[in-house]
Coordinates of C-alpha atoms in Angstrom, one line a residue:
Q271 CA -18.4 -28.2 -1.9
V272 CA -19.7 -31.1 -4.0
Q273 CA -18.1 -32.7 -7.0
L274 CA -19.4 -35.0 -9.7
V275 CA -16.8 -36.7 -11.8
E276 CA -18.1 -38.4 -14.9
S277 CA -16.2 -40.9 -17.1
G278 CA -16.9 -43.4 -19.8
G279 CA -18.1 -41.5 -22.8
G280 CA -16.7 -41.9 -26.3
L281 CA -17.3 -43.0 -29.8
V282 CA -19.1 -46.3 -30.5
Q283 CA -20.7 -47.9 -33.5
P284 CA -24.4 -48.5 -33.7
G285 CA -25.4 -51.6 -31.7
G286 CA -22.4 -51.2 -29.4
S287 CA -22.2 -50.6 -25.7
L288 CA -20.7 -48.0 -23.3
R289 CA -20.7 -47.7 -19.5
L290 CA -20.8 -44.3 -17.9
S291 CA -19.7 -43.7 -14.3
C292 CA -20.2 -40.8 -12.0
A293 CA -18.6 -40.3 -8.6
A294 CA -20.1 -37.9 -6.1
S295 CA -18.0 -36.5 -3.3
G296 CA -18.1 -33.6 -0.9
S297 CA -20.5 -32.4 1.8
I298 CA -23.2 -34.9 1.1
F299 CA -25.3 -36.1 4.0
R300 CA -27.8 -38.0 2.0
I301 CA -28.3 -38.6 -1.7
N302 CA -32.0 -38.3 -2.6
T303 CA -31.8 -38.9 -6.3
I304 CA -28.9 -39.6 -8.6
G305 CA -28.9 -40.3 -12.3
W306 CA -28.4 -39.2 -15.8
Y307 CA -29.7 -36.6 -18.2
R308 CA -28.6 -35.9 -21.8
Q309 CA -28.7 -33.2 -24.3
G310 CA -28.5 -34.0 -28.0
P311 CA -27.5 -31.6 -30.8
G312 CA -30.3 -28.9 -31.1
K313 CA -32.3 -30.5 -28.4
E314 CA -33.3 -29.7 -24.8
R315 CA -31.8 -31.6 -21.9
E316 CA -33.9 -34.7 -21.1
L317 CA -34.0 -37.4 -18.4
V318 CA -32.3 -40.7 -19.3
A319 CA -32.5 -42.6 -16.0
T320 CA -32.6 -41.7 -12.3
S321 CA -32.5 -43.7 -9.1
I322 CA -34.5 -42.4 -6.1
T323 CA -32.9 -43.5 -2.8
G324 CA -35.1 -46.2 -1.3
A325 CA -37.6 -46.1 -4.1
R326 CA -37.9 -46.5 -7.8
T327 CA -35.8 -46.0 -10.8
N328 CA -37.1 -44.0 -13.8
Y329 CA -36.2 -44.5 -17.4
A330 CA -37.0 -42.5 -20.5
D331 CA -39.2 -44.6 -22.8
S332 CA -36.6 -44.3 -25.5
V333 CA -34.0 -46.1 -23.5
K334 CA -36.1 -48.7 -21.7
G335 CA -34.7 -52.2 -22.2
R336 CA -31.4 -50.9 -23.5
F337 CA -30.0 -48.8 -20.7
T338 CA -29.5 -49.9 -17.0
I339 CA -28.8 -47.6 -14.1
S340 CA -27.1 -48.9 -11.0
R341 CA -25.6 -47.5 -7.9
D342 CA -22.8 -48.2 -5.4
N343 CA -24.1 -46.5 -2.3
A344 CA -20.9 -47.1 -0.3
K345 CA -18.9 -45.2 -2.9
N346 CA -21.6 -42.6 -3.8
M347 CA -21.3 -43.8 -7.4
V348 CA -23.9 -44.2 -10.2
Y349 CA -23.4 -46.1 -13.4
L350 CA -25.3 -46.2 -16.7
Q351 CA -24.8 -49.3 -18.8
M352 CA -25.9 -48.5 -22.4
D353 CA -26.4 -51.3 -24.8
S354 CA -27.8 -51.5 -28.3
L355 CA -26.8 -47.9 -28.8
K356 CA -28.4 -46.0 -31.7
P357 CA -27.3 -42.8 -33.5
E358 CA -30.1 -40.9 -31.8
D359 CA -28.4 -41.6 -28.4
T360 CA -25.7 -39.2 -29.4
A361 CA -25.6 -36.5 -26.8
V362 CA -23.7 -35.0 -23.9
Y363 CA -24.6 -37.1 -20.9
Y364 CA -24.8 -35.2 -17.5
C365 CA -24.7 -36.8 -14.1
Y366 CA -27.4 -35.3 -11.9
L367 CA -27.6 -35.3 -8.1
R368 CA -30.2 -34.2 -5.6
Y369 CA -28.7 -34.3 -2.1
A370 CA -29.1 -33.1 1.4
D371 CA -26.1 -31.5 3.1
Y372 CA -25.2 -31.7 6.8
S373 CA -27.4 -28.6 7.5
Y374 CA -30.3 -30.5 5.9
G375 CA -30.5 -28.2 3.0
N376 CA -31.5 -29.8 -0.3
Y377 CA -29.7 -29.0 -3.5
D378 CA -29.5 -30.1 -7.1
Y379 CA -26.1 -30.5 -8.7
W380 CA -24.9 -31.3 -12.2
G381 CA -21.7 -32.8 -13.6
Q382 CA -19.8 -31.2 -16.5
G383 CA -21.0 -33.8 -19.0
T384 CA -19.4 -36.5 -21.1
Q385 CA -19.8 -36.9 -24.8
V386 CA -21.4 -40.0 -26.2
T387 CA -21.3 -40.3 -30.0
V388 CA -22.9 -43.3 -31.8
S389 CA -21.8 -43.4 -35.4
S390 CA -20.4 -45.8 -38.0

């Protein structure tokens, strides 16, 4: 069993900041990729930012320079610092995990999502 617990969403005014957190726990041998996707009203789910273990981070063009992804590997946590928020950032933000379990199977897992609303 794997769990992803997200926190930090809420309502913020345009230009404001929020920090999302996601804690991964359970039968995780190795995290391959961890990060964030979002789904806005009437839109498809899209990548926001991901961190590939031992390699690069990826950002959507729409958030580059405003959002920063970071990890605490000891705690299996990932964070998303969101600055200069815009109304178009309004969405449900989902934590995403690609991991290997102790049988070396590889799996994708999603959190339940946290709402971010940017509005005055």
